Amino acid sequence: MAISGVSGFGSNNEYQSWVDQAAADKKKLEESLGIDTSESSSTDKTSSTTDKKDTSSTGSSYTSSTSRSSSTSTFLLSYKHNLTSLESASEALRVGSRNNVFSKYETAMKDLQRANTDEDKAAAQAAVDKAKEDIVTAVKDFAKAYNNAVSFLENNSDRSSTVVRQLNSLKNALTTEDAMARIGLSYDKSGNLQVDEDKLKDTLDKNYNSVKDIMGGQFGMAERAATKASDILDHASVEKIAGVAEKQSKANSISDLDDFEIFSKFALGGAYNLTNYYAVGSMLNTLV
């Protein structure tokens, strides 16, 4: 729906009213998250006045006051995204999780052993091959998610000592390099986890249990990484992670940011998206 689709909406006055209300709502959200933007706002406002003409005092104030909070909010959302992605990638490999790739492979192998006719054997073998590829894909997805999480924490280690501790904890979550080498995993010169597909597939054929134990076992890489990621998400303080001033906050951990995350993703569509949200809400109010 275009902005002009609602009668009486679209004037500068109405738009400015919406901006004012959005700024007020944003302030409430910042307070609930414990984000302090007062210092950044003051600095940005001074710079804005010096460098360019102020065509809208309210709009200028709103823009300058979002600079630090936007950075912090983006960091927190990216932080949560990277760790939840690592959790999800780990779940596919953990033998204790439902529908893990190893269970599917073992089921396919049993079906192959029970197959009697050539047709059944062919179908069962295809299922085994597919399950084997799924294991390789899951290991590669895990490596990618792990590398992304470590890289993100490294790039933001200057935010707080908490991030540094979590980075070191995550780096120590994996098994020894000797154990990884047995199944085709290693670190490159930059410290990224690499997967040798040929070596991994060969090990699956010759020593399947080794891959299962090292990657998905009770003390395997996926279990250890998932435990670290979950612990960070469930217990890490938002203020300590982001390096902002501690306040009484409704968001005590990254896991508490769900509602904020949902709205932030919607807001990424820009002013047009938010304006339509306002317009639709106004229309619904007339019907209630």
PDB file of C-alpha atoms in Angstrom:
ATOM      1  CA  MET A   1       0.000   0.000   0.000  1.00  0.00           C
ATOM      2  CA  ALA A   2       1.428   3.375  -0.931  1.00  0.00           C
ATOM      3  CA  ILE A   3       1.478   6.171   1.594  1.00  0.00           C
ATOM      4  CA  SER A   4      -0.999   8.156  -0.445  1.00  0.00           C
ATOM      5  CA  GLY A   5      -3.415   5.210  -0.293  1.00  0.00           C
ATOM      6  CA  VAL A   6      -4.816   6.470   3.011  1.00  0.00           C
ATOM      7  CA  SER A   7      -6.926   9.580   2.845  1.00  0.00           C
ATOM      8  CA  GLY A   8      -5.427  12.532   4.633  1.00  0.00           C
ATOM      9  CA  PHE A   9      -2.066  10.838   5.102  1.00  0.00           C
ATOM     10  CA  GLY A  10       1.127  11.953   3.414  1.00  0.00           C
ATOM     11  CA  SER A  11       1.488  15.591   4.440  1.00  0.00           C
ATOM     12  CA  ASN A  12       4.733  16.775   5.975  1.00  0.00           C
ATOM     13  CA  ASN A  13       2.971  17.529   9.249  1.00  0.00           C
ATOM     14  CA  GLU A  14       1.581  14.008   9.529  1.00  0.00           C
ATOM     15  CA  TYR A  15       4.946  12.514   8.596  1.00  0.00           C
ATOM     16  CA  GLN A  16       6.724  14.639  11.214  1.00  0.00           C
ATOM     17  CA  SER A  17       4.190  13.518  13.814  1.00  0.00           C
ATOM     18  CA  TRP A  18       4.997   9.945  12.925  1.00  0.00           C
ATOM     19  CA  VAL A  19       8.732  10.651  13.278  1.00  0.00           C
ATOM     20  CA  ASP A  20       8.153  12.195  16.712  1.00  0.00           C
ATOM     21  CA  GLN A  21       6.160   9.173  17.844  1.00  0.00           C
ATOM     22  CA  ALA A  22       8.766   6.787  16.434  1.00  0.00           C
ATOM     23  CA  ALA A  23      11.487   8.637  18.344  1.00  0.00           C
ATOM     24  CA  ALA A  24       9.496   8.330  21.567  1.00  0.00           C
ATOM     25  CA  ASP A  25       8.903   4.611  21.016  1.00  0.00           C
ATOM     26  CA  LYS A  26      12.589   4.138  20.233  1.00  0.00           C
ATOM     27  CA  LYS A  27      13.524   5.833  23.504  1.00  0.00           C
ATOM     28  CA  LYS A  28      11.332   3.407  25.442  1.00  0.00           C
ATOM     29  CA  LEU A  29      12.977   0.483  23.682  1.00  0.00           C
ATOM     30  CA  GLU A  30      16.459   1.813  24.475  1.00  0.00           C
ATOM     31  CA  GLU A  31      15.538   2.138  28.150  1.00  0.00           C
ATOM     32  CA  SER A  32      14.198  -1.429  28.249  1.00  0.00           C
ATOM     33  CA  LEU A  33      17.489  -2.697  26.762  1.00  0.00           C
ATOM     34  CA  GLY A  34      19.658  -0.531  28.979  1.00  0.00           C
ATOM     35  CA  ILE A  35      21.215   1.349  26.047  1.00  0.00           C
ATOM     36  CA  ASP A  36      22.574   4.821  26.881  1.00  0.00           C
ATOM     37  CA  THR A  37      22.730   7.173  23.878  1.00  0.00           C
ATOM     38  CA  SER A  38      22.848  10.516  25.689  1.00  0.00           C
ATOM     39  CA  GLU A  39      26.579  11.127  25.171  1.00  0.00           C
ATOM     40  CA  SER A  40      26.517  10.051  21.538  1.00  0.00           C
ATOM     41  CA  SER A  41      23.409  12.113  20.878  1.00  0.00           C
ATOM     42  CA  SER A  42      24.943  15.287  22.301  1.00  0.00           C
ATOM     43  CA  THR A  43      28.120  14.884  20.248  1.00  0.00           C
ATOM     44  CA  ASP A  44      26.274  14.099  17.042  1.00  0.00           C
ATOM     45  CA  LYS A  45      23.874  16.999  17.462  1.00  0.00           C
ATOM     46  CA  THR A  46      26.771  19.457  17.795  1.00  0.00           C
ATOM     47  CA  SER A  47      28.472  18.050  14.730  1.00  0.00           C
ATOM     48  CA  SER A  48      25.260  18.172  12.760  1.00  0.00           C
ATOM     49  CA  THR A  49      24.700  21.832  13.584  1.00  0.00           C
ATOM     50  CA  THR A  50      28.240  22.805  12.552  1.00  0.00           C
ATOM     51  CA  ASP A  51      28.524  20.834   9.315  1.00  0.00           C
ATOM     52  CA  LYS A  52      25.172  21.371   7.670  1.00  0.00           C
ATOM     53  CA  LYS A  53      22.034  23.459   7.801  1.00  0.00           C
ATOM     54  CA  ASP A  54      19.299  22.073  10.032  1.00  0.00           C
ATOM     55  CA  THR A  55      16.152  21.832   7.910  1.00  0.00           C
ATOM     56  CA  SER A  56      14.126  20.004  10.557  1.00  0.00           C
ATOM     57  CA  SER A  57      15.154  20.226  14.199  1.00  0.00           C
ATOM     58  CA  THR A  58      13.098  17.199  15.239  1.00  0.00           C
ATOM     59  CA  GLY A  59      14.293  15.108  12.315  1.00  0.00           C
ATOM     60  CA  SER A  60      17.928  16.080  12.927  1.00  0.00           C
ATOM     61  CA  SER A  61      17.682  15.189  16.595  1.00  0.00           C
ATOM     62  CA  TYR A  62      16.093  11.840  15.772  1.00  0.00           C
ATOM     63  CA  THR A  63      18.768  10.982  13.209  1.00  0.00           C
ATOM     64  CA  SER A  64      21.709  11.897  15.432  1.00  0.00           C
ATOM     65  CA  SER A  65      20.337  10.089  18.469  1.00  0.00           C
ATOM     66  CA  THR A  66      20.067   6.807  16.589  1.00  0.00           C
ATOM     67  CA  SER A  67      23.749   6.543  15.600  1.00  0.00           C
ATOM     68  CA  ARG A  68      25.067   4.754  18.652  1.00  0.00           C
ATOM     69  CA  SER A  69      21.887   2.810  19.455  1.00  0.00           C
ATOM     70  CA  SER A  70      21.683   1.566  15.882  1.00  0.00           C
ATOM     71  CA  SER A  71      25.262   0.351  16.101  1.00  0.00           C
ATOM     72  CA  THR A  72      24.640  -1.395  19.417  1.00  0.00           C
ATOM     73  CA  SER A  73      21.348  -2.880  18.256  1.00  0.00           C
ATOM     74  CA  THR A  74      22.909  -4.164  15.044  1.00  0.00           C
ATOM     75  CA  PHE A  75      25.739  -5.690  17.041  1.00  0.00           C
ATOM     76  CA  LEU A  76      23.364  -7.475  19.419  1.00  0.00           C
ATOM     77  CA  LEU A  77      21.228  -8.855  16.603  1.00  0.00           C
ATOM     78  CA  SER A  78      24.281 -10.060  14.689  1.00  0.00           C
ATOM     79  CA  TYR A  79      25.665 -11.513  17.904  1.00  0.00           C
ATOM     80  CA  LYS A  80      22.520 -13.522  18.484  1.00  0.00           C
ATOM     81  CA  HIS A  81      22.259 -14.572  14.839  1.00  0.00           C
ATOM     82  CA  ASN A  82      25.796 -15.972  14.728  1.00  0.00           C
ATOM     83  CA  LEU A  83      25.440 -17.953  17.942  1.00  0.00           C
ATOM     84  CA  THR A  84      21.989 -19.345  17.128  1.00  0.00           C
ATOM     85  CA  SER A  85      23.292 -20.373  13.706  1.00  0.00           C
ATOM     86  CA  LEU A  86      26.082 -22.297  15.440  1.00  0.00           C
ATOM     87  CA  GLU A  87      23.513 -23.918  17.717  1.00  0.00           C
ATOM     88  CA  SER A  88      21.394 -25.008  14.748  1.00  0.00           C
ATOM     89  CA  ALA A  89      24.374 -26.362  12.811  1.00  0.00           C
ATOM     90  CA  SER A  90      25.484 -28.307  15.885  1.00  0.00           C
ATOM     91  CA  GLU A  91      22.040 -29.822  16.430  1.00  0.00           C
ATOM     92  CA  ALA A  92      22.167 -31.551  13.045  1.00  0.00           C
ATOM     93  CA  LEU A  93      25.284 -33.446  14.172  1.00  0.00           C
ATOM     94  CA  ARG A  94      24.629 -34.155  17.852  1.00  0.00           C
ATOM     95  CA  VAL A  95      23.705 -37.828  18.282  1.00  0.00           C
ATOM     96  CA  GLY A  96      21.464 -36.865  21.176  1.00  0.00           C
ATOM     97  CA  SER A  97      19.324 -34.539  19.062  1.00  0.00           C
ATOM     98  CA  ARG A  98      16.238 -35.605  17.189  1.00  0.00           C
ATOM     99  CA  ASN A  99      16.673 -36.380  13.476  1.00  0.00           C
ATOM    100  CA  ASN A 100      20.445 -35.962  13.523  1.00  0.00           C
ATOM    101  CA  VAL A 101      22.302 -36.934  10.345  1.00  0.00           C
ATOM    102  CA  PHE A 102      24.013 -39.947  11.911  1.00  0.00           C
ATOM    103  CA  SER A 103      20.717 -41.553  12.915  1.00  0.00           C
ATOM    104  CA  LYS A 104      19.411 -41.079   9.389  1.00  0.00           C
ATOM    105  CA  TYR A 105      22.543 -42.659   7.934  1.00  0.00           C
ATOM    106  CA  GLU A 106      22.281 -45.672  10.246  1.00  0.00           C
ATOM    107  CA  THR A 107      18.615 -46.128   9.383  1.00  0.00           C
ATOM    108  CA  ALA A 108      19.460 -46.052   5.686  1.00  0.00           C
ATOM    109  CA  MET A 109      22.198 -48.657   6.224  1.00  0.00           C
ATOM    110  CA  LYS A 110      19.767 -50.970   8.014  1.00  0.00           C
ATOM    111  CA  ASP A 111      17.279 -50.623   5.159  1.00  0.00           C
ATOM    112  CA  LEU A 112      20.026 -51.548   2.702  1.00  0.00           C
ATOM    113  CA  GLN A 113      20.900 -54.665   4.676  1.00  0.00           C
ATOM    114  CA  ARG A 114      17.254 -55.730   4.729  1.00  0.00           C
ATOM    115  CA  ALA A 115      16.673 -55.097   1.019  1.00  0.00           C
ATOM    116  CA  ASN A 116      16.056 -58.282  -0.998  1.00  0.00           C
ATOM    117  CA  THR A 117      15.188 -57.341  -4.556  1.00  0.00           C
ATOM    118  CA  ASP A 118      17.473 -55.477  -6.912  1.00  0.00           C
ATOM    119  CA  GLU A 119      14.973 -52.640  -7.015  1.00  0.00           C
ATOM    120  CA  ASP A 120      14.871 -52.368  -3.229  1.00  0.00           C
ATOM    121  CA  LYS A 121      18.658 -52.544  -3.011  1.00  0.00           C
ATOM    122  CA  ALA A 122      19.057 -49.761  -5.566  1.00  0.00           C
ATOM    123  CA  ALA A 123      16.604 -47.538  -3.716  1.00  0.00           C
ATOM    124  CA  ALA A 124      18.230 -48.307  -0.372  1.00  0.00           C
ATOM    125  CA  GLN A 125      21.713 -47.604  -1.738  1.00  0.00           C
ATOM    126  CA  ALA A 126      20.522 -44.251  -3.071  1.00  0.00           C
ATOM    127  CA  ALA A 127      19.199 -43.436   0.406  1.00  0.00           C
ATOM    128  CA  VAL A 128      22.555 -44.389   1.944  1.00  0.00           C
ATOM    129  CA  ASP A 129      24.427 -42.175  -0.513  1.00  0.00           C
ATOM    130  CA  LYS A 130      22.055 -39.297   0.240  1.00  0.00           C
ATOM    131  CA  ALA A 131      22.475 -39.769   4.003  1.00  0.00           C
ATOM    132  CA  LYS A 132      26.248 -39.809   3.586  1.00  0.00           C
ATOM    133  CA  GLU A 133      26.143 -36.536   1.644  1.00  0.00           C
ATOM    134  CA  ASP A 134      23.938 -35.077   4.371  1.00  0.00           C
ATOM    135  CA  ILE A 135      26.642 -35.842   6.944  1.00  0.00           C
ATOM    136  CA  VAL A 136      29.277 -34.122   4.812  1.00  0.00           C
ATOM    137  CA  THR A 137      26.989 -31.121   4.302  1.00  0.00           C
ATOM    138  CA  ALA A 138      26.242 -30.935   8.029  1.00  0.00           C
ATOM    139  CA  VAL A 139      29.959 -30.958   8.873  1.00  0.00           C
ATOM    140  CA  LYS A 140      30.603 -28.185   6.329  1.00  0.00           C
ATOM    141  CA  ASP A 141      27.670 -26.158   7.694  1.00  0.00           C
ATOM    142  CA  PHE A 142      29.051 -26.593  11.200  1.00  0.00           C
ATOM    143  CA  ALA A 143      32.498 -25.397  10.111  1.00  0.00           C
ATOM    144  CA  LYS A 144      30.975 -22.365   8.399  1.00  0.00           C
ATOM    145  CA  ALA A 145      28.818 -21.447  11.408  1.00  0.00           C
ATOM    146  CA  TYR A 146      31.756 -21.905  13.780  1.00  0.00           C
ATOM    147  CA  ASN A 147      34.039 -19.756  11.626  1.00  0.00           C
ATOM    148  CA  ASN A 148      31.383 -17.046  11.345  1.00  0.00           C
ATOM    149  CA  ALA A 149      30.825 -16.959  15.107  1.00  0.00           C
ATOM    150  CA  VAL A 150      34.551 -16.824  15.902  1.00  0.00           C
ATOM    151  CA  SER A 151      35.188 -14.189  13.234  1.00  0.00           C
ATOM    152  CA  PHE A 152      32.330 -12.029  14.511  1.00  0.00           C
ATOM    153  CA  LEU A 153      33.581 -12.183  18.096  1.00  0.00           C
ATOM    154  CA  GLU A 154      37.142 -11.411  16.969  1.00  0.00           C
ATOM    155  CA  ASN A 155      35.973  -8.377  15.004  1.00  0.00           C
ATOM    156  CA  ASN A 156      34.041  -7.092  18.034  1.00  0.00           C
ATOM    157  CA  SER A 157      36.459  -8.065  20.794  1.00  0.00           C
ATOM    158  CA  ASP A 158      37.082  -4.380  21.544  1.00  0.00           C
ATOM    159  CA  ARG A 159      33.502  -3.930  22.733  1.00  0.00           C
ATOM    160  CA  SER A 160      33.953  -5.619  26.093  1.00  0.00           C
ATOM    161  CA  SER A 161      36.048  -8.074  28.085  1.00  0.00           C
ATOM    162  CA  THR A 162      33.020 -10.368  28.094  1.00  0.00           C
ATOM    163  CA  VAL A 163      33.246 -10.790  24.329  1.00  0.00           C
ATOM    164  CA  VAL A 164      36.956 -11.625  24.655  1.00  0.00           C
ATOM    165  CA  ARG A 165      36.238 -14.318  27.257  1.00  0.00           C
ATOM    166  CA  GLN A 166      33.486 -15.804  25.126  1.00  0.00           C
ATOM    167  CA  LEU A 167      35.764 -15.828  22.092  1.00  0.00           C
ATOM    168  CA  ASN A 168      38.449 -17.735  23.977  1.00  0.00           C
ATOM    169  CA  SER A 169      35.867 -20.126  25.375  1.00  0.00           C
ATOM    170  CA  LEU A 170      34.483 -20.883  21.921  1.00  0.00           C
ATOM    171  CA  LYS A 171      37.955 -21.392  20.454  1.00  0.00           C
ATOM    172  CA  ASN A 172      38.684 -23.961  23.156  1.00  0.00           C
ATOM    173  CA  ALA A 173      35.404 -25.785  22.592  1.00  0.00           C
ATOM    174  CA  LEU A 174      36.639 -28.047  19.805  1.00  0.00           C
ATOM    175  CA  THR A 175      38.671 -31.229  20.095  1.00  0.00           C
ATOM    176  CA  THR A 176      42.398 -31.681  19.442  1.00  0.00           C
ATOM    177  CA  GLU A 177      43.858 -31.084  16.008  1.00  0.00           C
ATOM    178  CA  ASP A 178      45.045 -34.705  15.871  1.00  0.00           C
ATOM    179  CA  ALA A 179      41.501 -35.973  16.358  1.00  0.00           C
ATOM    180  CA  MET A 180      40.152 -33.557  13.752  1.00  0.00           C
ATOM    181  CA  ALA A 181      42.829 -34.586  11.254  1.00  0.00           C
ATOM    182  CA  ARG A 182      41.649 -38.203  11.440  1.00  0.00           C
ATOM    183  CA  ILE A 183      38.325 -37.228   9.877  1.00  0.00           C
ATOM    184  CA  GLY A 184      39.528 -34.536   7.472  1.00  0.00           C
ATOM    185  CA  LEU A 185      39.266 -31.364   9.549  1.00  0.00           C
ATOM    186  CA  SER A 186      42.013 -28.818  10.155  1.00  0.00           C
ATOM    187  CA  TYR A 187      42.731 -25.125  10.719  1.00  0.00           C
ATOM    188  CA  ASP A 188      44.079 -22.928   7.943  1.00  0.00           C
ATOM    189  CA  LYS A 189      46.679 -20.176   8.454  1.00  0.00           C
ATOM    190  CA  SER A 190      43.962 -17.736   9.504  1.00  0.00           C
ATOM    191  CA  GLY A 191      42.583 -20.111  12.125  1.00  0.00           C
ATOM    192  CA  ASN A 192      39.472 -21.014  10.146  1.00  0.00           C
ATOM    193  CA  LEU A 193      38.098 -24.532  10.415  1.00  0.00           C
ATOM    194  CA  GLN A 194      38.485 -26.340   7.079  1.00  0.00           C
ATOM    195  CA  VAL A 195      36.871 -29.555   5.792  1.00  0.00           C
ATOM    196  CA  ASP A 196      38.609 -31.978   3.438  1.00  0.00           C
ATOM    197  CA  GLU A 197      35.573 -33.579   1.793  1.00  0.00           C
ATOM    198  CA  ASP A 198      37.485 -36.457   0.224  1.00  0.00           C
ATOM    199  CA  LYS A 199      39.133 -37.374   3.532  1.00  0.00           C
ATOM    200  CA  LEU A 200      35.819 -37.073   5.375  1.00  0.00           C
ATOM    201  CA  LYS A 201      33.982 -39.303   2.888  1.00  0.00           C
ATOM    202  CA  ASP A 202      36.777 -41.859   2.953  1.00  0.00           C
ATOM    203  CA  THR A 203      36.656 -41.971   6.754  1.00  0.00           C
ATOM    204  CA  LEU A 204      32.882 -42.397   6.682  1.00  0.00           C
ATOM    205  CA  ASP A 205      33.362 -45.503   4.533  1.00  0.00           C
ATOM    206  CA  LYS A 206      36.268 -46.983   6.489  1.00  0.00           C
ATOM    207  CA  ASN A 207      35.763 -45.765  10.056  1.00  0.00           C
ATOM    208  CA  TYR A 208      32.251 -44.384  10.398  1.00  0.00           C
ATOM    209  CA  ASN A 209      32.209 -44.506  14.201  1.00  0.00           C
ATOM    210  CA  SER A 210      35.262 -42.254  14.339  1.00  0.00           C
ATOM    211  CA  VAL A 211      33.402 -39.488  12.488  1.00  0.00           C
ATOM    212  CA  LYS A 212      30.307 -40.023  14.596  1.00  0.00           C
ATOM    213  CA  ASP A 213      32.188 -39.852  17.902  1.00  0.00           C
ATOM    214  CA  ILE A 214      34.466 -36.916  17.057  1.00  0.00           C
ATOM    215  CA  MET A 215      31.725 -34.788  15.498  1.00  0.00           C
ATOM    216  CA  GLY A 216      28.494 -35.841  17.179  1.00  0.00           C
ATOM    217  CA  GLY A 217      29.374 -37.862  20.274  1.00  0.00           C
ATOM    218  CA  GLN A 218      28.655 -36.936  23.876  1.00  0.00           C
ATOM    219  CA  PHE A 219      31.957 -35.078  24.088  1.00  0.00           C
ATOM    220  CA  GLY A 220      32.182 -34.335  20.371  1.00  0.00           C
ATOM    221  CA  MET A 221      32.792 -31.051  18.626  1.00  0.00           C
ATOM    222  CA  ALA A 222      29.121 -30.314  17.934  1.00  0.00           C
ATOM    223  CA  GLU A 223      28.086 -31.017  21.522  1.00  0.00           C
ATOM    224  CA  ARG A 224      30.818 -28.832  22.964  1.00  0.00           C
ATOM    225  CA  ALA A 225      30.209 -25.944  20.561  1.00  0.00           C
ATOM    226  CA  ALA A 226      26.431 -26.069  21.049  1.00  0.00           C
ATOM    227  CA  THR A 227      26.831 -26.064  24.828  1.00  0.00           C
ATOM    228  CA  LYS A 228      29.108 -23.024  24.695  1.00  0.00           C
ATOM    229  CA  ALA A 229      26.778 -21.139  22.341  1.00  0.00           C
ATOM    230  CA  SER A 230      23.690 -21.958  24.422  1.00  0.00           C
ATOM    231  CA  ASP A 231      25.395 -20.919  27.639  1.00  0.00           C
ATOM    232  CA  ILE A 232      26.390 -17.585  26.121  1.00  0.00           C
ATOM    233  CA  LEU A 233      22.891 -16.914  24.781  1.00  0.00           C
ATOM    234  CA  ASP A 234      21.119 -17.885  28.004  1.00  0.00           C
ATOM    235  CA  HIS A 235      23.344 -16.288  30.622  1.00  0.00           C
ATOM    236  CA  ALA A 236      25.384 -13.488  29.081  1.00  0.00           C
ATOM    237  CA  SER A 237      24.352  -9.994  30.179  1.00  0.00           C
ATOM    238  CA  VAL A 238      23.304  -7.682  27.356  1.00  0.00           C
ATOM    239  CA  GLU A 239      25.066  -4.761  29.025  1.00  0.00           C
ATOM    240  CA  LYS A 240      28.324  -6.659  29.537  1.00  0.00           C
ATOM    241  CA  ILE A 241      28.340  -7.996  25.984  1.00  0.00           C
ATOM    242  CA  ALA A 242      27.607  -4.670  24.309  1.00  0.00           C
ATOM    243  CA  GLY A 243      29.802  -2.662  26.653  1.00  0.00           C
ATOM    244  CA  VAL A 244      27.013  -0.210  27.533  1.00  0.00           C
ATOM    245  CA  ALA A 245      26.219   1.304  30.915  1.00  0.00           C
ATOM    246  CA  GLU A 246      24.404  -1.096  33.215  1.00  0.00           C
ATOM    247  CA  LYS A 247      20.785  -0.197  33.911  1.00  0.00           C
ATOM    248  CA  GLN A 248      17.712  -2.008  35.144  1.00  0.00           C
ATOM    249  CA  SER A 249      16.798  -3.796  31.928  1.00  0.00           C
ATOM    250  CA  LYS A 250      14.045  -6.154  30.848  1.00  0.00           C
ATOM    251  CA  ALA A 251      16.528  -7.735  28.449  1.00  0.00           C
ATOM    252  CA  ASN A 252      18.793  -9.641  30.836  1.00  0.00           C
ATOM    253  CA  SER A 253      20.260 -11.917  28.168  1.00  0.00           C
ATOM    254  CA  ILE A 254      20.565 -12.156  24.396  1.00  0.00           C
ATOM    255  CA  SER A 255      17.717 -14.666  24.433  1.00  0.00           C
ATOM    256  CA  ASP A 256      15.376 -11.933  25.691  1.00  0.00           C
ATOM    257  CA  LEU A 257      15.733  -9.901  22.486  1.00  0.00           C
ATOM    258  CA  ASP A 258      13.135 -11.845  20.480  1.00  0.00           C
ATOM    259  CA  ASP A 259      10.503  -9.088  20.230  1.00  0.00           C
ATOM    260  CA  PHE A 260      13.147  -6.476  19.472  1.00  0.00           C
ATOM    261  CA  GLU A 261      14.629  -8.723  16.782  1.00  0.00           C
ATOM    262  CA  ILE A 262      11.272  -9.256  15.085  1.00  0.00           C
ATOM    263  CA  PHE A 263      10.527  -5.548  14.869  1.00  0.00           C
ATOM    264  CA  SER A 264      14.076  -4.662  13.838  1.00  0.00           C
ATOM    265  CA  LYS A 265      13.966  -7.075  10.911  1.00  0.00           C
ATOM    266  CA  PHE A 266      10.660  -5.510   9.854  1.00  0.00           C
ATOM    267  CA  ALA A 267      12.110  -2.018  10.224  1.00  0.00           C
ATOM    268  CA  LEU A 268      15.001  -2.819   7.907  1.00  0.00           C
ATOM    269  CA  GLY A 269      12.552  -2.153   5.072  1.00  0.00           C
ATOM    270  CA  GLY A 270      13.026   1.542   5.778  1.00  0.00           C
ATOM    271  CA  ALA A 271      10.688   4.475   6.273  1.00  0.00           C
ATOM    272  CA  TYR A 272       8.348   3.292   3.505  1.00  0.00           C
ATOM    273  CA  ASN A 273       7.776  -0.004   5.276  1.00  0.00           C
ATOM    274  CA  LEU A 274       7.238   1.652   8.650  1.00  0.00           C
ATOM    275  CA  THR A 275       4.972   4.325   7.190  1.00  0.00           C
ATOM    276  CA  ASN A 276       2.724   1.678   5.667  1.00  0.00           C
ATOM    277  CA  TYR A 277       2.700  -0.047   9.047  1.00  0.00           C
ATOM    278  CA  TYR A 278       1.434   3.215  10.544  1.00  0.00           C
ATOM    279  CA  ALA A 279      -1.118   3.690   7.778  1.00  0.00           C
ATOM    280  CA  VAL A 280      -2.549   0.185   8.081  1.00  0.00           C
ATOM    281  CA  GLY A 281      -2.762   0.593  11.848  1.00  0.00           C
ATOM    282  CA  SER A 282      -4.676   3.848  11.421  1.00  0.00           C
ATOM    283  CA  MET A 283      -7.145   2.154   9.093  1.00  0.00           C
ATOM    284  CA  LEU A 284      -7.679  -0.737  11.516  1.00  0.00           C
ATOM    285  CA  ASN A 285      -8.313   1.707  14.363  1.00  0.00           C
ATOM    286  CA  THR A 286     -11.271   3.144  12.439  1.00  0.00           C
ATOM    287  CA  LEU A 287     -12.797  -0.332  12.185  1.00  0.00           C
ATOM    288  CA  VAL A 288     -12.566  -1.268  15.857  1.00  0.00           C
TER     289      VAL A 288
END
